[in-house]
Coordinates of C-alpha atoms in Angstrom, one line a residue:
Chain A
M1 CA 26.0 -45.6 16.2
F2 CA 23.4 -44.4 18.6
I3 CA 25.8 -41.9 20.0
S4 CA 26.6 -40.4 16.6
K5 CA 22.8 -40.0 16.0
L6 CA 22.5 -38.1 19.3
S7 CA 25.4 -35.8 18.5
Q8 CA 23.7 -35.0 15.2
V9 CA 20.6 -34.0 17.0
G10 CA 22.7 -32.0 19.3
L11 CA 24.2 -30.2 16.4
W12 CA 20.8 -29.3 15.0
M13 CA 19.9 -27.8 18.3
V14 CA 23.0 -25.7 18.3
R15 CA 22.2 -24.4 14.9
E16 CA 18.6 -23.8 15.7
S17 CA 19.4 -21.9 18.9
K18 CA 22.1 -20.0 17.0
I19 CA 19.5 -18.7 14.6
G20 CA 17.2 -17.9 17.4
R21 CA 19.8 -15.6 19.0
F22 CA 20.8 -14.4 15.6
T23 CA 17.6 -12.8 14.7
S24 CA 17.2 -11.1 18.0
V25 CA 20.6 -9.6 17.8
S26 CA 20.3 -8.3 14.2
K27 CA 16.7 -7.0 14.9
T28 CA 16.1 -6.2 11.3
G29 CA 14.9 -9.8 10.7
F30 CA 17.5 -9.8 7.8
L31 CA 17.9 -13.5 8.3
Q32 CA 14.5 -14.8 8.9
G33 CA 13.4 -15.4 5.4
H34 CA 16.3 -17.1 3.7
S35 CA 18.3 -18.5 6.5
K36 CA 15.7 -21.0 7.3
G37 CA 16.1 -22.4 3.8
Y38 CA 19.8 -22.6 4.2
L39 CA 19.4 -24.3 7.5
Q40 CA 17.2 -26.9 5.9
H41 CA 20.1 -27.7 3.6
L42 CA 22.4 -27.8 6.6
K43 CA 20.2 -30.4 8.3
H44 CA 21.3 -32.8 5.6
S45 CA 24.9 -32.2 6.2
F46 CA 26.9 -34.6 8.3
S47 CA 29.2 -32.1 9.9
T48 CA 32.6 -32.9 11.1
T49 CA 34.0 -31.9 14.4
A50 CA 35.7 -28.9 12.9
A51 CA 32.4 -27.5 11.6
D52 CA 30.8 -28.0 15.0
K53 CA 33.7 -26.2 16.5
A54 CA 33.4 -23.3 14.1
H55 CA 29.7 -23.0 14.8
E56 CA 30.3 -23.1 18.5
E57 CA 32.9 -20.4 18.3
G58 CA 30.5 -18.4 16.2
N59 CA 28.0 -18.7 19.1
Q60 CA 30.6 -17.6 21.6
E61 CA 31.4 -14.6 19.6
K62 CA 27.8 -13.6 19.5
E63 CA 27.5 -14.1 23.3
K64 CA 30.4 -11.8 23.8
F65 CA 29.1 -9.0 21.7
H66 CA 25.5 -9.3 22.7
G67 CA 24.2 -5.9 23.6
D68 CA 26.9 -4.1 21.7
Q69 CA 26.0 -1.9 18.8
V70 CA 27.9 -4.0 16.4
S71 CA 25.6 -6.5 14.7
K72 CA 26.9 -6.5 11.2
I73 CA 30.2 -6.0 9.6
S74 CA 31.2 -4.7 6.2
V75 CA 32.7 -7.3 3.8
T76 CA 33.9 -6.7 0.3
F77 CA 34.0 -9.5 -2.2
V78 CA 36.3 -9.2 -5.2
D79 CA 35.4 -11.4 -8.2
K80 CA 37.9 -12.8 -10.7
D81 CA 37.4 -9.8 -13.0
G82 CA 38.3 -7.5 -10.2
D83 CA 34.8 -6.2 -9.7
E84 CA 33.9 -5.4 -6.1
K85 CA 30.8 -5.9 -4.1
T86 CA 30.5 -4.7 -0.5
I87 CA 27.8 -6.3 1.7
K88 CA 26.8 -6.2 5.3
V89 CA 27.2 -9.5 7.1
P90 CA 25.7 -10.3 10.5
I91 CA 28.1 -11.3 13.2
G92 CA 28.3 -15.1 13.4
M93 CA 27.5 -15.7 9.8
S94 CA 30.0 -17.4 7.5
M95 CA 31.1 -15.9 4.3
L96 CA 29.5 -18.8 2.4
E97 CA 26.2 -18.2 4.0
A98 CA 26.5 -14.4 3.5
A99 CA 27.2 -15.0 -0.2
H100 CA 24.1 -17.2 -0.6
E101 CA 21.9 -14.7 1.2
N102 CA 23.1 -11.9 -1.0
D103 CA 22.8 -13.9 -4.2
I104 CA 19.1 -14.1 -3.4
E105 CA 18.9 -10.4 -2.6
L106 CA 20.8 -9.2 -5.6
E107 CA 19.1 -11.4 -8.1
G108 CA 17.6 -9.4 -11.0
K109 CA 20.2 -6.6 -10.7
Y110 CA 22.9 -8.7 -12.1
S111 CA 22.9 -11.6 -14.5
G112 CA 25.6 -13.9 -15.7
H113 CA 28.8 -13.2 -13.9
L114 CA 27.9 -12.3 -10.4
W115 CA 30.7 -13.3 -8.1
I116 CA 28.4 -15.5 -6.1
E117 CA 28.3 -18.0 -8.9
Y118 CA 31.9 -18.8 -8.3
L119 CA 31.6 -19.2 -4.6
G120 CA 30.3 -22.8 -4.6
G121 CA 29.5 -24.5 -1.3
A122 CA 28.8 -27.9 -2.9
C123 CA 28.9 -29.6 0.5
E124 CA 26.9 -26.8 2.2
G125 CA 29.5 -26.0 4.7
S126 CA 30.3 -29.5 6.0
L127 CA 34.0 -29.3 5.2
A128 CA 33.9 -31.9 2.4
C129 CA 34.9 -29.7 -0.5
S130 CA 36.8 -26.6 -1.4
T131 CA 34.3 -24.9 -3.7
C132 CA 33.9 -21.9 -1.3
H133 CA 37.6 -21.1 -1.4
V134 CA 38.3 -17.4 -0.8
I135 CA 41.5 -15.4 -0.6
V136 CA 41.8 -12.9 2.3
M137 CA 43.3 -9.8 0.6
D138 CA 45.0 -8.3 3.6
V139 CA 47.4 -10.3 5.7
D140 CA 46.5 -8.2 8.7
Y141 CA 42.8 -9.4 8.5
Y142 CA 44.0 -12.9 7.7
N143 CA 45.9 -12.9 11.0
R144 CA 42.7 -12.0 12.9
L145 CA 41.2 -15.3 11.9
E146 CA 41.5 -18.5 14.0
D147 CA 44.0 -20.8 12.5
P148 CA 42.5 -23.3 10.1
T149 CA 41.8 -26.8 11.5
D150 CA 43.5 -29.9 10.0
E151 CA 40.2 -30.6 8.3
E152 CA 40.0 -27.2 6.7
N153 CA 43.6 -27.5 5.6
D154 CA 42.9 -30.9 4.1
M155 CA 40.3 -29.2 1.8
L156 CA 42.5 -26.2 1.1
D157 CA 45.1 -28.6 -0.2
L158 CA 42.7 -29.3 -3.1
A159 CA 41.7 -25.8 -3.8
F160 CA 42.6 -24.1 -7.1
G161 CA 44.9 -21.1 -7.0
L162 CA 45.8 -21.6 -3.3
T163 CA 47.6 -18.7 -1.7
E164 CA 49.2 -18.0 1.7
T165 CA 46.0 -16.3 2.8
S166 CA 43.5 -18.7 1.4
R167 CA 40.5 -19.9 3.6
L168 CA 37.3 -21.7 3.1
G169 CA 34.4 -19.3 3.0
C170 CA 32.3 -21.6 5.2
Q171 CA 34.9 -21.3 8.0
V172 CA 35.4 -17.5 7.9
I173 CA 32.8 -16.4 10.5
A174 CA 31.9 -12.7 10.7
K175 CA 33.1 -11.0 13.9
P176 CA 33.6 -7.4 14.8
E177 CA 37.4 -7.4 14.2
L178 CA 36.8 -8.4 10.6
D179 CA 34.8 -5.3 9.8
G180 CA 36.1 -4.0 6.4
I181 CA 37.7 -7.4 5.4
R182 CA 38.2 -7.9 1.6
V183 CA 38.0 -11.4 0.2
A184 CA 38.8 -12.4 -3.4
L185 CA 37.6 -15.3 -5.4
P186 CA 40.4 -17.3 -6.9
A187 CA 40.8 -16.8 -10.6
A188 CA 40.1 -20.4 -11.1
T189 CA 39.8 -20.9 -14.8
R190 CA 43.4 -19.9 -15.5
N191 CA 44.3 -23.4 -14.4
F192 CA 42.7 -24.9 -17.4
A193 CA 43.6 -22.2 -19.9
V194 CA 47.3 -23.0 -19.6
D195 CA 48.5 -25.4 -22.3
G196 CA 49.6 -28.8 -21.0
Y197 CA 48.0 -28.2 -17.6
V198 CA 47.9 -31.5 -15.8
P199 CA 45.3 -31.7 -13.0
K200 CA 46.6 -33.0 -9.7
P201 CA 45.9 -36.6 -9.1
H202 CA 43.3 -37.3 -6.4
Chain B
M1 CA 9.7 -57.4 -7.7
I2 CA 11.9 -54.4 -7.6
K3 CA 12.3 -54.6 -11.3
S4 CA 8.6 -54.4 -12.1
K5 CA 8.2 -51.6 -9.6
M6 CA 10.6 -49.4 -11.5
T7 CA 9.2 -50.1 -14.9
N8 CA 5.6 -49.2 -13.9
L9 CA 6.8 -46.1 -12.4
A10 CA 8.5 -45.0 -15.6
I11 CA 5.4 -45.3 -17.7
F12 CA 3.3 -43.4 -15.2
Q13 CA 5.8 -40.6 -14.9
A14 CA 6.5 -40.3 -18.5
S15 CA 2.9 -39.3 -19.4
K16 CA 2.8 -36.8 -16.6
W17 CA 6.0 -35.3 -17.6
L18 CA 5.1 -35.0 -21.3
F19 CA 2.3 -32.7 -20.3
S20 CA 4.4 -30.3 -18.3
R21 CA 7.0 -30.3 -21.0
T22 CA 4.6 -29.1 -23.6
L23 CA 3.7 -26.2 -21.4
S24 CA 7.2 -25.1 -20.8
S25 CA 8.3 -25.4 -24.5
L26 CA 5.5 -23.0 -25.5
S27 CA 7.1 -20.2 -23.6
S28 CA 10.2 -19.9 -25.7
S29 CA 10.0 -19.9 -29.4
H30 CA 13.5 -20.7 -30.7
P31 CA 15.5 -22.1 -27.8
L32 CA 19.1 -23.3 -28.0
H33 CA 18.9 -27.0 -27.7
V34 CA 21.6 -28.6 -25.6
C35 CA 22.2 -32.3 -24.8
I36 CA 24.6 -33.4 -22.1
V37 CA 25.5 -37.0 -22.2
G38 CA 26.2 -38.2 -18.6
S39 CA 24.6 -37.0 -15.4
G40 CA 27.6 -37.1 -13.0
P41 CA 29.3 -33.9 -11.6
A42 CA 30.8 -32.9 -15.0
G43 CA 27.3 -33.2 -16.7
F44 CA 25.4 -31.4 -14.0
Y45 CA 28.0 -28.6 -13.5
T46 CA 27.9 -28.1 -17.3
A47 CA 24.1 -28.0 -17.3
E48 CA 24.1 -25.5 -14.5
K49 CA 26.6 -23.2 -16.2
M50 CA 24.8 -23.5 -19.5
L51 CA 21.4 -22.6 -18.0
K52 CA 23.0 -19.6 -16.2
A53 CA 24.9 -18.3 -19.2
H54 CA 22.2 -18.7 -21.8
K55 CA 18.7 -17.8 -20.7
G56 CA 17.2 -19.2 -24.0
A57 CA 18.9 -22.6 -23.6
E58 CA 17.0 -25.8 -23.0
V59 CA 19.3 -28.4 -21.5
D60 CA 18.7 -32.2 -21.5
V61 CA 20.9 -34.4 -19.4
I62 CA 20.8 -38.0 -20.6
D63 CA 22.2 -41.0 -18.7
R64 CA 22.4 -44.7 -19.5
L65 CA 21.2 -45.5 -16.0
P66 CA 17.7 -44.7 -14.7
T67 CA 19.3 -42.9 -11.8
P68 CA 21.3 -39.6 -12.0
F69 CA 24.5 -38.3 -10.4
G70 CA 27.1 -40.8 -11.8
L71 CA 30.0 -41.4 -9.5
V72 CA 28.5 -39.3 -6.7
R73 CA 26.1 -42.2 -6.4
S74 CA 28.3 -45.1 -7.4
G75 CA 31.8 -43.9 -6.7
V76 CA 31.9 -41.8 -3.5
A77 CA 32.3 -44.2 -0.6
P78 CA 29.1 -44.9 1.4
D79 CA 30.8 -43.6 4.6
H80 CA 31.3 -40.2 3.0
P81 CA 27.7 -38.8 3.0
E82 CA 29.0 -35.2 3.3
T83 CA 30.6 -35.5 -0.2
K84 CA 27.2 -36.5 -1.6
I85 CA 25.5 -33.4 -0.4
V86 CA 26.4 -31.9 -3.8
T87 CA 23.4 -33.9 -5.2
N88 CA 21.1 -31.3 -3.6
Q89 CA 22.6 -28.7 -5.9
F90 CA 22.4 -31.0 -8.9
S91 CA 18.7 -31.7 -8.1
R92 CA 18.0 -28.0 -8.1
V93 CA 19.5 -27.9 -11.6
A94 CA 17.4 -30.8 -12.8
S95 CA 14.3 -29.2 -11.4
N96 CA 14.9 -26.0 -13.4
E97 CA 12.1 -25.7 -15.9
R98 CA 14.5 -25.4 -18.8
C99 CA 16.4 -28.6 -17.8
S100 CA 15.4 -32.2 -18.1
F101 CA 17.0 -35.4 -16.9
I102 CA 16.3 -38.3 -19.3
G103 CA 17.5 -41.5 -17.7
N104 CA 17.7 -45.0 -19.1
V105 CA 19.0 -43.7 -22.5
S106 CA 22.3 -45.1 -23.6
L107 CA 24.5 -43.4 -26.1
G108 CA 25.4 -45.9 -28.8
T109 CA 22.5 -48.3 -28.2
S110 CA 19.4 -46.1 -27.5
V111 CA 20.5 -43.2 -29.6
S112 CA 23.6 -42.7 -31.8
L113 CA 25.9 -39.7 -31.6
S114 CA 25.0 -38.6 -35.1
E115 CA 21.3 -38.7 -34.2
L116 CA 22.0 -36.5 -31.1
R117 CA 23.9 -34.0 -33.3
E118 CA 21.0 -33.8 -35.7
I119 CA 18.6 -33.2 -32.9
Y120 CA 20.6 -30.7 -30.8
H121 CA 22.6 -27.6 -31.5
V122 CA 25.1 -28.5 -28.9
V123 CA 26.1 -31.9 -27.6
V124 CA 28.4 -32.1 -24.6
L125 CA 30.0 -35.5 -23.8
A126 CA 30.4 -36.0 -20.1
Y127 CA 30.1 -39.7 -19.6
G128 CA 33.5 -40.2 -17.9
A129 CA 36.0 -43.0 -18.2
E130 CA 34.5 -46.3 -17.3
S131 CA 37.1 -48.7 -18.8
D132 CA 39.7 -50.2 -16.5
R133 CA 43.4 -49.9 -16.7
V134 CA 45.2 -53.1 -17.8
L135 CA 48.4 -53.4 -16.0
G136 CA 50.0 -55.7 -18.5
V137 CA 51.3 -57.9 -15.7
P138 CA 51.2 -61.7 -16.2
G139 CA 48.4 -63.4 -14.4
E140 CA 46.1 -60.4 -14.0
D141 CA 43.2 -62.4 -15.3
L142 CA 43.3 -64.8 -12.4
A143 CA 40.2 -65.2 -10.2
G144 CA 40.2 -63.0 -7.1
I145 CA 41.6 -60.0 -9.0
Y146 CA 39.3 -57.1 -9.4
S147 CA 39.5 -53.6 -10.8
A148 CA 38.8 -50.9 -8.2
R149 CA 35.9 -49.7 -10.4
E150 CA 34.2 -53.1 -10.1
F151 CA 34.8 -53.4 -6.4
V152 CA 33.6 -49.8 -5.7
W153 CA 30.5 -50.3 -7.9
W154 CA 29.8 -53.5 -6.1
Y155 CA 29.7 -52.0 -2.6
N156 CA 27.9 -48.9 -4.0
G157 CA 25.1 -50.9 -5.6
H158 CA 25.8 -50.0 -9.2
P159 CA 23.6 -52.3 -11.4
D160 CA 26.5 -53.4 -13.5
C161 CA 28.4 -55.0 -10.6
N162 CA 25.8 -56.3 -8.2
K163 CA 26.7 -59.9 -9.2
L164 CA 30.4 -59.5 -8.6
T165 CA 30.5 -61.5 -5.3
P166 CA 34.1 -61.0 -4.4
D167 CA 35.5 -63.8 -2.3
L168 CA 36.2 -62.3 1.1
K169 CA 36.2 -65.6 3.0
S170 CA 39.0 -67.8 1.7
T171 CA 41.8 -65.6 2.8
D172 CA 42.7 -63.0 5.5
T173 CA 44.7 -60.7 3.2
V174 CA 44.0 -58.3 0.4
V175 CA 46.5 -56.4 -1.7
V176 CA 45.5 -53.1 -3.1
L177 CA 47.6 -51.8 -6.0
G178 CA 47.8 -48.1 -5.7
Q179 CA 47.7 -45.5 -2.9
G180 CA 45.3 -43.0 -4.3
N181 CA 42.0 -42.1 -2.6
V182 CA 40.1 -44.9 -4.3
A183 CA 42.6 -47.4 -3.0
L184 CA 42.2 -45.9 0.4
D185 CA 38.4 -46.1 0.1
V186 CA 38.7 -49.8 -0.8
A187 CA 41.0 -50.5 2.1
R188 CA 38.8 -48.6 4.6
I189 CA 35.7 -50.4 3.5
L190 CA 37.5 -53.7 4.0
L191 CA 39.0 -52.8 7.4
Q192 CA 36.6 -50.7 9.3
P193 CA 34.0 -52.2 11.6
T194 CA 30.9 -53.1 9.7
S195 CA 28.8 -51.6 12.4
E196 CA 29.9 -48.2 11.1
L197 CA 29.0 -49.1 7.5
A198 CA 25.6 -50.5 8.5
T199 CA 24.1 -47.0 8.8
T200 CA 25.5 -45.8 5.4
D201 CA 23.9 -46.2 2.0
I202 CA 26.2 -49.2 1.2
A203 CA 24.6 -51.9 -0.9
N204 CA 23.1 -54.5 1.3
H205 CA 24.7 -57.4 -0.5
A206 CA 28.1 -55.8 0.2
L207 CA 27.3 -55.2 3.8
L208 CA 26.3 -58.8 4.3
A209 CA 29.5 -60.0 2.6
L210 CA 31.7 -57.7 4.6
E211 CA 30.0 -58.9 7.8
E212 CA 31.1 -62.4 7.0
S213 CA 34.5 -61.3 5.6
T214 CA 37.6 -62.9 7.1
I215 CA 39.9 -60.1 5.7
R216 CA 42.1 -58.8 8.5
R217 CA 45.1 -57.4 6.7
V218 CA 45.3 -55.0 3.8
F219 CA 48.5 -54.0 1.9
L220 CA 48.4 -50.7 0.1
V221 CA 51.2 -51.0 -2.5
G222 CA 52.7 -47.9 -4.3
R223 CA 55.2 -47.8 -7.1
R224 CA 56.9 -44.8 -5.6
G225 CA 57.6 -43.5 -2.1
P226 CA 55.6 -41.7 0.6
V227 CA 56.5 -38.3 -0.9
Q228 CA 54.6 -39.3 -4.1
A229 CA 51.7 -41.0 -2.5
A230 CA 48.6 -40.1 -4.5
C231 CA 46.1 -39.9 -1.7
T232 CA 44.9 -36.7 -0.1
A233 CA 45.4 -35.8 3.6
K234 CA 41.7 -36.1 4.4
E235 CA 41.4 -39.7 3.3
L236 CA 44.7 -40.6 4.8
R237 CA 43.9 -39.1 8.2
E238 CA 40.6 -41.0 8.1
I239 CA 42.1 -44.4 7.4
L240 CA 44.9 -43.9 10.0
G241 CA 42.2 -43.1 12.5
I242 CA 40.2 -46.4 12.1
K243 CA 39.5 -47.6 15.6
D244 CA 42.0 -50.2 16.9
I245 CA 43.8 -50.6 13.7
Y246 CA 47.5 -51.6 13.5
I247 CA 49.4 -49.4 11.0
H248 CA 52.7 -50.5 9.5
I249 CA 55.1 -48.3 7.5
E250 CA 58.7 -49.1 7.1
E251 CA 60.6 -46.2 8.6
A252 CA 63.4 -46.7 6.0
D253 CA 60.9 -45.9 3.3
L254 CA 60.5 -42.4 4.7
I255 CA 64.1 -41.3 3.9
K256 CA 63.9 -38.5 1.4
S257 CA 66.2 -37.8 -1.6
S258 CA 67.1 -34.3 -2.4
A259 CA 64.6 -34.5 -5.3
D260 CA 62.0 -35.5 -2.8
E261 CA 62.8 -32.4 -0.7
V262 CA 62.2 -30.2 -3.7
E263 CA 59.0 -31.9 -4.5
L264 CA 57.7 -31.4 -0.9
K265 CA 58.7 -27.8 -0.9
N266 CA 56.6 -27.2 -4.0
S267 CA 53.5 -29.1 -3.0
R268 CA 51.6 -28.3 0.2
S269 CA 49.3 -31.3 -0.1
Q270 CA 52.2 -33.8 -0.7
K271 CA 54.0 -32.2 2.3
R272 CA 51.0 -32.7 4.5
V273 CA 50.5 -36.3 3.3
Y274 CA 54.1 -37.1 3.9
E275 CA 53.9 -35.6 7.4
L276 CA 50.9 -37.8 8.3
L277 CA 52.7 -40.9 7.0
S278 CA 55.9 -40.0 9.0
K279 CA 53.9 -39.4 12.1
A280 CA 52.0 -42.7 11.7
A281 CA 55.4 -44.5 11.2
T282 CA 57.0 -43.1 14.4
S283 CA 54.0 -43.6 16.6
Q284 CA 53.2 -47.2 15.5
Q285 CA 53.3 -50.1 17.9
S286 CA 55.9 -52.7 17.2
H287 CA 53.6 -55.6 16.6
P288 CA 49.9 -56.1 16.0
I289 CA 48.1 -57.8 18.8
P290 CA 46.3 -61.0 17.7
S291 CA 42.9 -60.3 16.1
Q292 CA 43.8 -56.7 15.5
R293 CA 43.1 -55.5 11.9
E294 CA 46.2 -54.4 10.0
L295 CA 47.0 -51.9 7.4
H296 CA 50.4 -52.0 5.7
F297 CA 51.7 -49.2 3.5
V298 CA 54.2 -50.7 1.0
F299 CA 56.3 -48.3 -1.0
F300 CA 58.6 -48.7 -4.0
K301 CA 57.0 -51.9 -5.3
K302 CA 55.3 -52.5 -8.5
P303 CA 53.5 -55.7 -9.5
D304 CA 55.6 -58.1 -11.5
R305 CA 53.3 -61.0 -11.9
F306 CA 50.3 -62.6 -10.2
L307 CA 51.0 -66.0 -9.0
H308 CA 48.7 -68.9 -9.6
S309 CA 48.1 -71.0 -6.5
D310 CA 47.3 -74.7 -6.2
I311 CA 45.6 -74.3 -2.8
S312 CA 42.9 -71.8 -2.5
S313 CA 44.3 -70.1 0.6
N314 CA 47.2 -68.8 -1.4
V315 CA 44.9 -66.7 -3.6
S316 CA 45.1 -63.1 -2.6
G317 CA 42.6 -60.6 -3.8
V318 CA 44.4 -57.9 -5.8
R319 CA 42.7 -54.8 -6.9
F320 CA 43.7 -52.1 -9.4
E321 CA 43.4 -48.6 -8.4
K322 CA 42.8 -46.5 -11.4
T323 CA 40.7 -46.3 -14.6
Y324 CA 42.7 -45.5 -17.6
L325 CA 42.9 -42.8 -20.1
K326 CA 41.6 -44.7 -23.1
G327 CA 38.4 -42.7 -23.2
V328 CA 39.9 -39.2 -23.3
V329 CA 38.7 -37.3 -26.3
P330 CA 41.1 -34.9 -28.1
N331 CA 39.8 -31.4 -27.5
I332 CA 40.8 -27.8 -27.2
Q333 CA 39.2 -26.2 -24.1
G334 CA 36.3 -28.6 -24.4
R335 CA 35.8 -28.3 -28.2
V336 CA 36.1 -31.8 -29.6
L337 CA 38.7 -32.4 -32.4
S338 CA 38.2 -34.9 -35.2
D339 CA 41.4 -36.7 -34.3
K340 CA 44.7 -36.4 -32.5
S341 CA 46.7 -35.2 -35.5
E342 CA 48.0 -31.7 -36.3
H343 CA 45.4 -31.4 -39.0
A344 CA 42.5 -32.2 -36.8
I345 CA 39.4 -30.1 -37.4
L346 CA 36.8 -29.0 -34.8
E347 CA 33.7 -31.0 -34.6
K348 CA 30.9 -28.4 -34.9
G349 CA 28.5 -28.4 -31.9
L350 CA 30.3 -31.2 -30.1
Y351 CA 32.0 -30.6 -26.8
V352 CA 33.4 -32.6 -23.9
A353 CA 33.6 -32.1 -20.1
G354 CA 34.8 -34.0 -17.0
W355 CA 37.0 -37.1 -17.1
L356 CA 36.3 -37.7 -20.7
K357 CA 38.0 -34.4 -21.4
R358 CA 41.0 -34.4 -19.0
G359 CA 41.4 -38.0 -17.7
P360 CA 40.2 -39.7 -14.6
T361 CA 41.7 -37.4 -12.0
G362 CA 40.6 -34.7 -9.6
I363 CA 37.8 -34.2 -7.1
I364 CA 34.1 -33.4 -7.7
G365 CA 34.9 -29.6 -7.5
T366 CA 37.4 -29.9 -10.3
N367 CA 34.4 -30.4 -12.6
L368 CA 33.1 -27.0 -11.7
F369 CA 36.0 -25.3 -13.3
C370 CA 36.2 -27.8 -16.1
A371 CA 32.5 -27.2 -17.0
E372 CA 33.1 -23.5 -16.8
E373 CA 35.8 -23.8 -19.5
T374 CA 33.6 -25.9 -21.8
V375 CA 30.6 -23.6 -21.4
A376 CA 32.9 -20.6 -22.2
S377 CA 33.9 -22.3 -25.4
I378 CA 30.3 -22.9 -26.3
S379 CA 29.4 -19.3 -25.5
E380 CA 32.2 -18.1 -27.7
D381 CA 31.1 -20.3 -30.6
L382 CA 27.5 -19.2 -30.2
K383 CA 28.6 -15.6 -30.4
Q384 CA 30.4 -16.4 -33.7
G385 CA 27.1 -17.7 -34.9
M386 CA 28.5 -21.2 -35.5
L387 CA 25.8 -23.2 -33.8
T388 CA 22.3 -21.7 -34.3
S389 CA 22.1 -21.4 -38.1
T390 CA 19.5 -24.1 -38.3
L391 CA 16.4 -24.9 -36.3
K392 CA 16.6 -28.1 -34.4
P393 CA 13.9 -30.1 -32.7
G394 CA 15.7 -30.6 -29.4
R395 CA 13.9 -32.4 -26.6
D396 CA 10.8 -33.1 -28.7
G397 CA 13.0 -34.7 -31.3
L398 CA 14.8 -37.0 -28.8
L399 CA 11.5 -38.1 -27.1
Q400 CA 10.0 -38.8 -30.5
L401 CA 13.0 -40.9 -31.5
L402 CA 12.9 -42.8 -28.2
H403 CA 9.2 -43.4 -28.6
D404 CA 9.7 -44.7 -32.2
K405 CA 12.4 -47.1 -30.9
G406 CA 10.2 -48.2 -28.0
I407 CA 12.7 -47.0 -25.4
R408 CA 11.3 -46.2 -22.0
Y409 CA 13.1 -43.3 -20.4
I410 CA 13.0 -42.1 -16.8
P411 CA 12.4 -38.4 -16.2
F412 CA 13.6 -36.6 -13.1
S413 CA 10.2 -37.1 -11.5
G414 CA 10.8 -40.8 -12.1
W415 CA 14.1 -40.6 -10.3
K416 CA 12.4 -38.8 -7.4
K417 CA 10.0 -41.7 -7.0
I418 CA 13.0 -44.1 -7.0
D419 CA 14.7 -41.8 -4.5
L420 CA 11.7 -41.8 -2.2
Q421 CA 11.5 -45.6 -2.4
E422 CA 15.2 -46.0 -1.7
R423 CA 15.0 -43.7 1.3
S424 CA 12.0 -45.5 2.7
D425 CA 13.6 -48.9 2.1
G426 CA 16.7 -47.6 3.8
S427 CA 14.9 -46.2 6.9
L428 CA 13.7 -49.7 7.7
R429 CA 17.4 -50.6 8.2
N430 CA 18.5 -47.3 9.7
K431 CA 20.3 -46.4 6.6
P432 CA 20.0 -43.2 4.5
R433 CA 18.9 -45.2 1.6
E434 CA 18.9 -48.8 0.2
K435 CA 19.8 -48.5 -3.4
I436 CA 17.7 -50.3 -6.0
N437 CA 20.4 -52.0 -8.1
F438 CA 18.5 -53.9 -10.7
L439 CA 17.6 -52.5 -14.0
G440 CA 14.0 -52.8 -15.3

């Protein structure tokens, strides 16, 4: 009990320090405003080991490329109507976080059916839901990702429109090799439009 | 004492809220008035989608309880706090100036459906499926048999089941009928060390009962085989990983038919569940050591009858796993139909979302897509001009009606007070919250 408390505190510290390094790498201060808010949500999360691992890996990535010119990569999101949106994502940031950041930034320019509305994140990145399901559109890019953990696979099992290159947006962390990656949001509603569709039992 | 605390709070908050409401309704002259019945995931996802899709919509979410979030609060197991994080998102929806939570208002007793349809342009039913499945097996009314809903509501502090007091001391064995995630939740709550539950938001009465429980052995009984087990890999992995637990699975049950092979090929999740079960079966110890807690997976068995016993030690607690489909309303993509016949007509302005629409299955996220479909239907009907031909009073009308009937409702700010109280009560016990489970 006490130990788990401690490890949680440890996790916060990892995250706090991550952001600290983050802002110094990206220099522009891109993250400073909103990421704090997102972090506050994260504080409530009870992260699983896999999430910890992913964050740590994210940190290692940043360490490795610290000092390099690469601080952001280009990511294209394709919504279910086929509309595309390319954004710059700082190294170490998950696709879920990036989506939330950019939702804030883009607000006002788009209304209604911006792709972000479909990229959920109900559990705020704690690997307890599949609402941030994305499909990596190029197998080559998919192969550059770490294999999903059992915990991520458990959640992907429940995702709508699962494909061979499906991942959770919260587990896809921006790294230089992923520059130019294209991810699509699943065309989720088709599951319900089909007559006689029976949802999977839980 | 808790009772009176809640009532006072409601009165205080109501007057404060009336003031802010008047301000916000001034800003829009002819809003679309929407009422959502039920504040669980289906209700809140529908509210969120409605607010986003229709900038002129005012959305009220009513609930029969003073507290919001439905099964996220009373269904999700206490040791799954990460699953409850979604309430942050729902709270943001409820705090939207065009959205109001109106708790303690029950459809059918506080307000009738026809009254709601008079008051609102759009009524979305999202109150789920609360009735229990009847197995039709002789003896199922015997003492010591509970529905999973009752048992889950009991350990989650739902006000309807806080008096359940299941007998966990006259026997060492519990039989759970079903192998879905709820069945696994029940088994896990019964078997895992109470020290691990003590820091969750489990109801205190349940924690005390579990601390004194003599239950050591749980049988999870499924009608079909391991290929068809209804649980998901996450929940299965979790229960198999309980510290020091003895797991028993008959290896003979793992033999697959050719139909099973096809089924596994077509379902990634079933395949992974099957693999976990096989792995557990091959790595199990041959016998439990004394005092070790045991979990037995029993396949290919369905209940035939429940036996009455003369001596109390023979009574085994048996639980049902699933609520049943009685509540499901006939609908086309969320539009409610007058009946199930071919000649059914659409009920104007009446919609359905969540379990009431598609039956009690799926995870929280399923409601996201379900709500999206219902809101798409509403949007289409609005475009056709089917819904806004008359002016409706909306929220003002409902509040007037509640006032006339002398019904005290709880606004979202009232819930926030309850929330604060629960968190502070919980912090005294090192728990995230201690739920108030009495109604005022």
